[in-house]
Structure formats: C-alpha cells, structure tokens
C-alpha positions as a LaTeX table, in Angstrom:
\begin{tabular}{lrrr}
\hline
Residue & $x$ (\AA) & $y$ (\AA) & $z$ (\AA) \\
\hline
Met1 & 98.44 & 127.81 & $-1.03$ \\
Lys2 & 98.51 & 123.95 & 0.17 \\
Arg3 & 98.09 & 125.34 & 3.72 \\
Ala4 & 94.74 & 126.35 & 2.69 \\
Leu5 & 93.49 & 122.89 & 1.48 \\
Thr6 & 92.75 & 120.66 & 4.62 \\
Leu7 & 92.83 & 122.13 & 7.75 \\
Ala8 & 95.16 & 119.64 & 8.95 \\
Ala9 & 97.82 & 121.70 & 6.72 \\
Leu10 & 97.54 & 124.65 & 8.78 \\
Leu11 & 99.82 & 123.99 & 11.33 \\
Ala12 & 102.58 & 125.75 & 13.49 \\
Cys13 & 106.09 & 124.53 & 12.84 \\
Ala14 & 107.94 & 122.94 & 15.82 \\
Ala15 & 111.51 & 121.35 & 16.30 \\
Leu16 & 111.55 & 117.37 & 15.39 \\
Pro17 & 112.59 & 114.99 & 17.46 \\
Ala18 & 116.25 & 113.64 & 16.65 \\
Pro19 & 116.18 & 111.38 & 14.05 \\
Ala20 & 117.31 & 108.34 & 16.35 \\
Gln21 & 114.18 & 108.87 & 18.23 \\
Val22 & 111.85 & 109.05 & 15.64 \\
Ala23 & 111.84 & 105.31 & 14.51 \\
Asp24 & 110.93 & 104.13 & 18.23 \\
Leu25 & 107.51 & 106.31 & 18.16 \\
Arg26 & 105.17 & 104.33 & 16.38 \\
Ser27 & 103.28 & 101.99 & 17.73 \\
Thr28 & 103.08 & 98.44 & 16.70 \\
Thr29 & 99.74 & 97.30 & 18.36 \\
Glu30 & 97.69 & 100.00 & 17.62 \\
Phe31 & 96.85 & 102.22 & 14.13 \\
Arg32 & 97.30 & 105.45 & 16.10 \\
Val33 & 95.38 & 108.34 & 14.02 \\
Cys34 & 95.83 & 111.89 & 14.72 \\
Ala35 & 92.49 & 113.68 & 13.76 \\
Asp36 & 89.90 & 116.62 & 14.31 \\
Pro37 & 87.09 & 115.54 & 16.45 \\
Ala38 & 84.66 & 118.13 & 14.24 \\
Ala39 & 86.19 & 118.31 & 10.79 \\
Val40 & 83.01 & 116.62 & 8.86 \\
Pro41 & 82.61 & 115.15 & 6.44 \\
Met42 & 86.08 & 114.29 & 6.56 \\
Ser43 & 86.69 & 113.16 & 10.27 \\
Ser44 & 84.39 & 112.89 & 13.32 \\
Glu45 & 84.47 & 111.79 & 16.76 \\
Asp46 & 81.52 & 109.72 & 16.19 \\
Gly47 & 83.13 & 107.82 & 13.24 \\
Ser48 & 81.26 & 109.09 & 10.56 \\
Gly49 & 83.90 & 110.75 & 8.43 \\
Phe50 & 85.29 & 109.24 & 5.10 \\
Glu51 & 88.48 & 109.57 & 6.83 \\
Asn52 & 87.37 & 107.40 & 9.45 \\
Arg53 & 86.37 & 104.82 & 6.98 \\
Ile54 & 90.03 & 105.07 & 5.21 \\
Ala55 & 91.31 & 104.69 & 8.70 \\
Glu56 & 89.49 & 101.63 & 9.47 \\
Leu57 & 90.29 & 100.09 & 6.17 \\
Phe58 & 93.85 & 100.58 & 6.73 \\
Gly59 & 93.50 & 99.07 & 10.75 \\
Glu60 & 92.12 & 96.17 & 9.24 \\
Lys61 & 94.59 & 95.58 & 6.45 \\
Leu62 & 97.20 & 96.12 & 9.38 \\
Gly63 & 95.22 & 93.83 & 11.81 \\
Leu64 & 95.68 & 96.37 & 14.29 \\
Pro65 & 92.78 & 98.26 & 16.29 \\
Val66 & 92.16 & 102.01 & 15.37 \\
Val67 & 92.91 & 104.51 & 18.23 \\
Tyr68 & 92.35 & 108.34 & 17.78 \\
Thr69 & 94.29 & 111.36 & 19.35 \\
Trp70 & 91.40 & 113.99 & 18.94 \\
Phe71 & 92.68 & 117.87 & 18.46 \\
Pro72 & 91.31 & 120.92 & 16.74 \\
Gln73 & 92.78 & 121.34 & 13.25 \\
Gly74 & 94.70 & 124.53 & 13.34 \\
Ser75 & 97.51 & 126.03 & 15.06 \\
Gly76 & 99.33 & 123.61 & 17.13 \\
Phe77 & 97.80 & 120.28 & 15.77 \\
Ile78 & 100.70 & 118.67 & 14.10 \\
Arg79 & 103.09 & 119.72 & 17.39 \\
Lys80 & 100.73 & 118.17 & 19.67 \\
Thr81 & 99.62 & 115.06 & 18.09 \\
Leu82 & 102.13 & 113.79 & 15.22 \\
Arg83 & 105.44 & 115.32 & 16.59 \\
Ala84 & 104.72 & 114.73 & 20.16 \\
Gly85 & 104.63 & 110.84 & 18.97 \\
Val86 & 100.94 & 110.44 & 20.69 \\
Cys87 & 99.71 & 109.26 & 17.12 \\
Asp88 & 101.32 & 107.99 & 13.79 \\
Val89 & 99.38 & 108.89 & 10.77 \\
Val90 & 97.35 & 111.87 & 9.55 \\
Ile91 & 94.90 & 110.57 & 7.03 \\
Gly92 & 94.51 & 113.54 & 4.78 \\
Tyr93 & 97.12 & 115.76 & 4.04 \\
Ala94 & 98.04 & 118.09 & 1.32 \\
Gln95 & 100.95 & 117.03 & $-1.06$ \\
Gly96 & 104.49 & 118.96 & $-0.40$ \\
Asp97 & 103.46 & 120.39 & 2.96 \\
Glu98 & 106.88 & 120.66 & 4.78 \\
Leu99 & 105.41 & 119.84 & 8.67 \\
Val100 & 105.00 & 116.14 & 7.76 \\
Gln101 & 106.46 & 113.66 & 5.28 \\
Asn102 & 104.05 & 112.86 & 2.67 \\
Thr103 & 103.09 & 109.31 & 1.49 \\
Asn104 & 102.03 & 108.83 & $-2.37$ \\
His105 & 98.61 & 110.85 & $-2.94$ \\
Tyr106 & 95.66 & 108.65 & $-2.75$ \\
Tyr107 & 93.17 & 111.21 & $-4.46$ \\
Thr108 & 93.40 & 114.32 & $-6.01$ \\
Ser109 & 90.52 & 116.91 & $-5.58$ \\
Ala110 & 89.39 & 120.17 & $-6.35$ \\
Tyr111 & 87.64 & 123.37 & $-5.32$ \\
Gly112 & 84.23 & 124.17 & $-6.63$ \\
Ile113 & 81.23 & 126.29 & $-7.10$ \\
Val114 & 77.92 & 125.30 & $-5.23$ \\
Thr115 & 74.84 & 126.74 & $-6.19$ \\
Arg116 & 71.23 & 125.90 & $-6.34$ \\
Lys117 & 70.28 & 123.75 & $-8.96$ \\
Asp118 & 67.66 & 126.22 & $-10.01$ \\
Ser119 & 69.93 & 129.11 & $-9.89$ \\
Pro120 & 70.75 & 131.30 & $-13.07$ \\
Leu121 & 74.12 & 130.85 & $-12.38$ \\
Ala122 & 74.03 & 126.70 & $-12.10$ \\
Ser123 & 76.09 & 126.61 & $-15.31$ \\
Val124 & 78.93 & 128.64 & $-14.22$ \\
Asp125 & 82.42 & 126.30 & $-14.35$ \\
Met126 & 84.93 & 129.13 & $-13.96$ \\
Leu127 & 85.65 & 131.71 & $-11.78$ \\
Glu128 & 85.99 & 134.38 & $-14.66$ \\
Asp129 & 82.70 & 133.82 & $-15.78$ \\
Pro130 & 81.08 & 137.57 & $-16.35$ \\
Ala131 & 77.66 & 136.03 & $-14.86$ \\
Leu132 & 79.22 & 136.02 & $-11.43$ \\
Lys133 & 79.58 & 139.43 & $-11.11$ \\
Gly134 & 76.96 & 141.60 & $-8.92$ \\
His135 & 76.20 & 138.23 & $-7.20$ \\
Pro136 & 77.69 & 137.37 & $-3.24$ \\
Ile137 & 79.66 & 134.80 & $-3.37$ \\
Gly138 & 80.94 & 132.93 & $-0.23$ \\
Val139 & 84.45 & 132.19 & 0.15 \\
Val140 & 86.88 & 130.93 & 2.74 \\
Ala141 & 89.43 & 133.81 & 3.52 \\
Gly142 & 92.98 & 132.83 & 2.28 \\
Thr143 & 92.26 & 129.69 & 0.27 \\
Pro144 & 93.32 & 129.56 & $-3.53$ \\
Pro145 & 89.81 & 130.63 & $-4.85$ \\
Ala146 & 89.58 & 133.80 & $-2.91$ \\
Thr147 & 92.94 & 134.99 & $-5.04$ \\
Asn148 & 91.28 & 134.05 & $-8.22$ \\
Leu149 & 88.20 & 135.63 & $-7.66$ \\
Ala150 & 89.76 & 139.02 & $-6.72$ \\
Arg151 & 91.70 & 138.69 & $-9.80$ \\
Ala152 & 88.28 & 138.14 & $-11.90$ \\
Gly153 & 87.20 & 141.53 & $-10.63$ \\
Leu154 & 84.76 & 139.95 & $-7.94$ \\
Ala155 & 86.43 & 141.38 & $-4.69$ \\
Lys156 & 83.50 & 143.45 & $-3.95$ \\
Asp157 & 81.11 & 140.33 & $-4.46$ \\
Met158 & 83.35 & 138.18 & $-1.88$ \\
Arg159 & 81.92 & 137.16 & 1.35 \\
Gly160 & 84.58 & 135.86 & 3.46 \\
Trp161 & 84.53 & 133.27 & 6.37 \\
Asp162 & 87.68 & 132.41 & 8.65 \\
Leu163 & 89.92 & 129.87 & 7.78 \\
Phe164 & 91.45 & 129.68 & 11.37 \\
Val165 & 88.27 & 128.20 & 13.53 \\
Asp166 & 87.33 & 125.30 & 15.75 \\
Arg167 & 85.06 & 123.47 & 14.09 \\
Arg168 & 83.51 & 122.35 & 17.32 \\
Val169 & 81.69 & 125.44 & 17.63 \\
Glu170 & 82.21 & 127.00 & 14.49 \\
Asn171 & 80.78 & 125.61 & 10.85 \\
Pro172 & 81.93 & 127.90 & 7.82 \\
Val173 & 81.18 & 125.59 & 5.50 \\
Gly174 & 77.98 & 124.83 & 6.58 \\
Asp175 & 77.12 & 128.26 & 7.05 \\
Met176 & 77.92 & 128.86 & 3.32 \\
Leu177 & 75.96 & 125.95 & 2.22 \\
Ala178 & 72.90 & 127.31 & 4.28 \\
Gln179 & 73.22 & 130.70 & 2.64 \\
Val180 & 73.43 & 129.23 & $-0.62$ \\
Lys181 & 70.21 & 127.61 & 0.00 \\
Ser182 & 68.30 & 130.11 & 1.50 \\
Gly183 & 69.45 & 132.65 & $-1.40$ \\
Asp184 & 71.62 & 135.08 & 1.11 \\
Leu185 & 74.91 & 134.02 & $-1.40$ \\
Ala186 & 74.38 & 133.26 & $-4.93$ \\
Ala187 & 77.09 & 130.93 & $-5.02$ \\
Ala188 & 80.11 & 129.65 & $-2.72$ \\
Val189 & 83.34 & 128.80 & $-3.61$ \\
Ile190 & 84.77 & 125.61 & $-1.45$ \\
Trp191 & 86.95 & 122.60 & $-1.39$ \\
Gly192 & 85.51 & 119.65 & $-2.92$ \\
Pro193 & 86.06 & 117.04 & $-0.12$ \\
Leu194 & 84.46 & 119.50 & 2.35 \\
Ala195 & 81.36 & 120.38 & $-0.15$ \\
Gly196 & 80.96 & 117.50 & $-2.02$ \\
Pro197 & 79.69 & 115.08 & 0.47 \\
Leu198 & 77.55 & 117.78 & 2.19 \\
Val199 & 76.08 & 118.89 & $-1.16$ \\
Lys200 & 75.53 & 115.14 & $-1.87$ \\
Gln201 & 73.05 & 114.99 & 0.90 \\
Asp202 & 71.06 & 117.99 & $-0.45$ \\
Pro203 & 68.96 & 117.70 & $-3.61$ \\
Glu204 & 68.43 & 121.35 & $-3.64$ \\
Leu205 & 72.15 & 121.85 & $-4.48$ \\
Gln206 & 75.04 & 121.14 & $-6.83$ \\
Phe207 & 78.69 & 121.10 & $-6.76$ \\
Thr208 & 80.82 & 122.03 & $-9.85$ \\
Pro209 & 84.56 & 121.48 & $-9.56$ \\
Leu210 & 86.76 & 124.09 & $-11.27$ \\
Leu211 & 88.50 & 122.36 & $-13.75$ \\
Lys212 & 89.10 & 125.50 & $-16.26$ \\
Glu213 & 91.03 & 127.74 & $-14.21$ \\
Thr214 & 93.86 & 129.30 & $-16.50$ \\
Thr215 & 95.19 & 131.86 & $-14.28$ \\
Gly216 & 96.08 & 132.39 & $-10.27$ \\
Pro217 & 96.66 & 129.48 & $-7.92$ \\
Arg218 & 95.87 & 125.98 & $-9.16$ \\
Met219 & 92.53 & 125.00 & $-7.78$ \\
Phe220 & 92.98 & 121.17 & $-7.42$ \\
Tyr221 & 95.72 & 119.38 & $-5.04$ \\
Arg222 & 96.45 & 115.79 & $-3.97$ \\
Ile223 & 96.07 & 114.58 & $-0.98$ \\
Thr224 & 98.42 & 112.17 & 0.86 \\
Met225 & 98.84 & 110.61 & 4.70 \\
Gly226 & 101.33 & 112.46 & 6.72 \\
Val227 & 103.64 & 110.86 & 8.92 \\
Arg228 & 106.86 & 112.11 & 10.92 \\
Leu229 & 109.99 & 113.10 & 9.16 \\
Gly230 & 112.38 & 109.84 & 8.98 \\
Glu231 & 109.70 & 107.56 & 9.26 \\
Asp232 & 110.64 & 105.91 & 5.91 \\
Val233 & 109.86 & 102.35 & 6.47 \\
Trp234 & 106.33 & 103.61 & 8.03 \\
Lys235 & 105.72 & 105.60 & 4.87 \\
Arg236 & 106.46 & 102.72 & 2.45 \\
Gln237 & 104.19 & 100.35 & 4.52 \\
Leu238 & 101.25 & 102.95 & 3.82 \\
Asn239 & 102.39 & 103.36 & 0.54 \\
Ser240 & 101.99 & 99.65 & $-0.22$ \\
Leu241 & 98.78 & 99.63 & 1.42 \\
Ile242 & 97.67 & 102.48 & $-0.80$ \\
Arg243 & 98.65 & 101.04 & $-4.10$ \\
Arg244 & 97.04 & 97.83 & $-3.16$ \\
His245 & 93.82 & 98.87 & $-1.94$ \\
Gln246 & 93.49 & 102.06 & $-4.05$ \\
Asp247 & 90.10 & 100.70 & $-5.23$ \\
Glu248 & 88.58 & 100.34 & $-2.07$ \\
Ile249 & 89.91 & 104.16 & $-1.10$ \\
Asp250 & 88.31 & 105.35 & $-4.11$ \\
Ala251 & 84.83 & 103.61 & $-3.21$ \\
Ile252 & 84.70 & 105.08 & 0.29 \\
Leu253 & 85.39 & 108.51 & $-1.50$ \\
Arg254 & 82.91 & 108.01 & $-3.90$ \\
Asp255 & 80.47 & 106.70 & $-1.28$ \\
Ala256 & 80.84 & 109.88 & 0.26 \\
Gly257 & 80.55 & 112.11 & $-2.39$ \\
Val258 & 84.09 & 113.58 & $-2.76$ \\
Pro259 & 84.88 & 114.60 & $-6.05$ \\
Leu260 & 87.90 & 112.45 & $-7.73$ \\
Leu261 & 89.71 & 113.94 & $-10.47$ \\
Asp262 & 92.72 & 112.55 & $-12.41$ \\
Asp263 & 96.10 & 113.35 & $-11.24$ \\
Tyr264 & 96.48 & 116.53 & $-13.51$ \\
Gly265 & 93.37 & 118.11 & $-12.16$ \\
Lys266 & 92.02 & 118.20 & $-15.86$ \\
Ala267 & 89.16 & 116.02 & $-15.91$ \\
Leu268 & 86.94 & 113.76 & $-13.21$ \\
Lys269 & 88.31 & 110.66 & $-12.52$ \\
Pro270 & 86.49 & 107.46 & $-14.75$ \\
\hline
\end{tabular}
C-alpha cells in the first residue's frame, strides 16, 4: 500500500549500479533534486510546491544551489532519475519502499475526507460511518482508502480516478475537489499532503483526517527523503539536517496546509 502514497513511490524496479560506483554519483557542487514538474501542491516546475521549499531550505543549509531533474512520477521515475545518477535525492518518499534508501522520516500524515463545510457529511471522520452510504464518494483507485471503503460496503458508491497519470495533462485530485465543491461528489478521500494545501485555499471545503480507522490498511504514513542504496554517508548527512531543522520543515509544511500527525497516526501533531 505504501506505493499509493506519494506518486514518487509508484516506480518500476531497475538494476542498481554496482556498490563501488554508488559513492561516486552524488554531486558535491549542487543539491540535485529528482522531482515531478507538475505534482502540485508537492512539487512544481515553478518552485511553488512545499517540497520545493524544503529543497531550497536544504540547499541553503548545505551551501549548494538547488538543481532539478524533472520527470513525471510514475513508471520509470526512479530508474531514469535517481538510479541514473542525474540527481541525488527525492524530497518526498514513503518510508519502507524498497526502490530507494530512506532517510529518517520528517513528517507523518494521513488520508482524509474532503467535504463541503455545509455538507450533511461534514462531521464524518470514519469510513465506516453509515452516513456515507448512498452518496457518491471520490477516491483514487488502488489507494488504501479504496480498500477500506469497499470493506465498509461502499463499493457501489465509489467513483474512482486513475493513480498512474501524467499530471502535466491530468489532475485527479483537482477533479475530485472540483466535483465535491459542485456537489457531483458528496465527499472525496484523498492523501492529506495532496488535499490539505488545496483545501486550505478554498473556504467552501474542509479536510478531516482519518484517525479512527480500526480495520483494513492503515491511513497514516511516514514520509522520508529517498537516496540511492549504498549512499550511507549522504543519508546520514540528510538525517542530520532533518534533525537540526525539523522546526523549519514543520513550519513550511504547516504554512502549506499539510496535515501533520504524531508518529503513531493517532492525533494531529501539536
């Protein structure tokens, strides 16, 4: 299920460079970031995403200019960016995915329900709530909440969007939010770092994190940075930056509207 969290985790496996070569790939003159040019609100070629802001923070602390390699997040992303040696870090990556080596996590977030603030479903905070039955609910196919919705007997109410898309030409999250706002959907269940910043900009919508789910896949996940396997020194350097600048990272995420949870996914982070 981790592969459904950040689109950066939805990648095809490829052979790694030999361990002896890995240590020679990282640039010492640039902070080279692998990123999607249209993964709004996380990363964007215009630099407006919250991951762009975190990259700028790290570049500043390292005393290096930030340089991007842009590639759509989907099949081949890691193979053609990080593993090809053309960039050295993916800013947002789900903890535990085997395609990369994870740094320590720097935030925890969750899926949640987006509704209109004036909706009769505005108080719903669990996918098992009977109030959801009979109402059209948007969800990205293949994500953990799709499983929980089906287990809650809501399969017939689900309206699915594709996970594997090039967001330069398709925008599943934006489409779902627009339909919630128009009333075509009663609710949508979306990954918090995608929905939260966009909902923050819309006074008619609200995002309620799913903190009370008791069955099915978990709804919260820890997000790390991804580096190449074998680059332990680089990972430790990034871990040190995360530890020393966690408050600044949190400030960027909160300002963007990302819902932050405690490490156990039980409550919003103070």
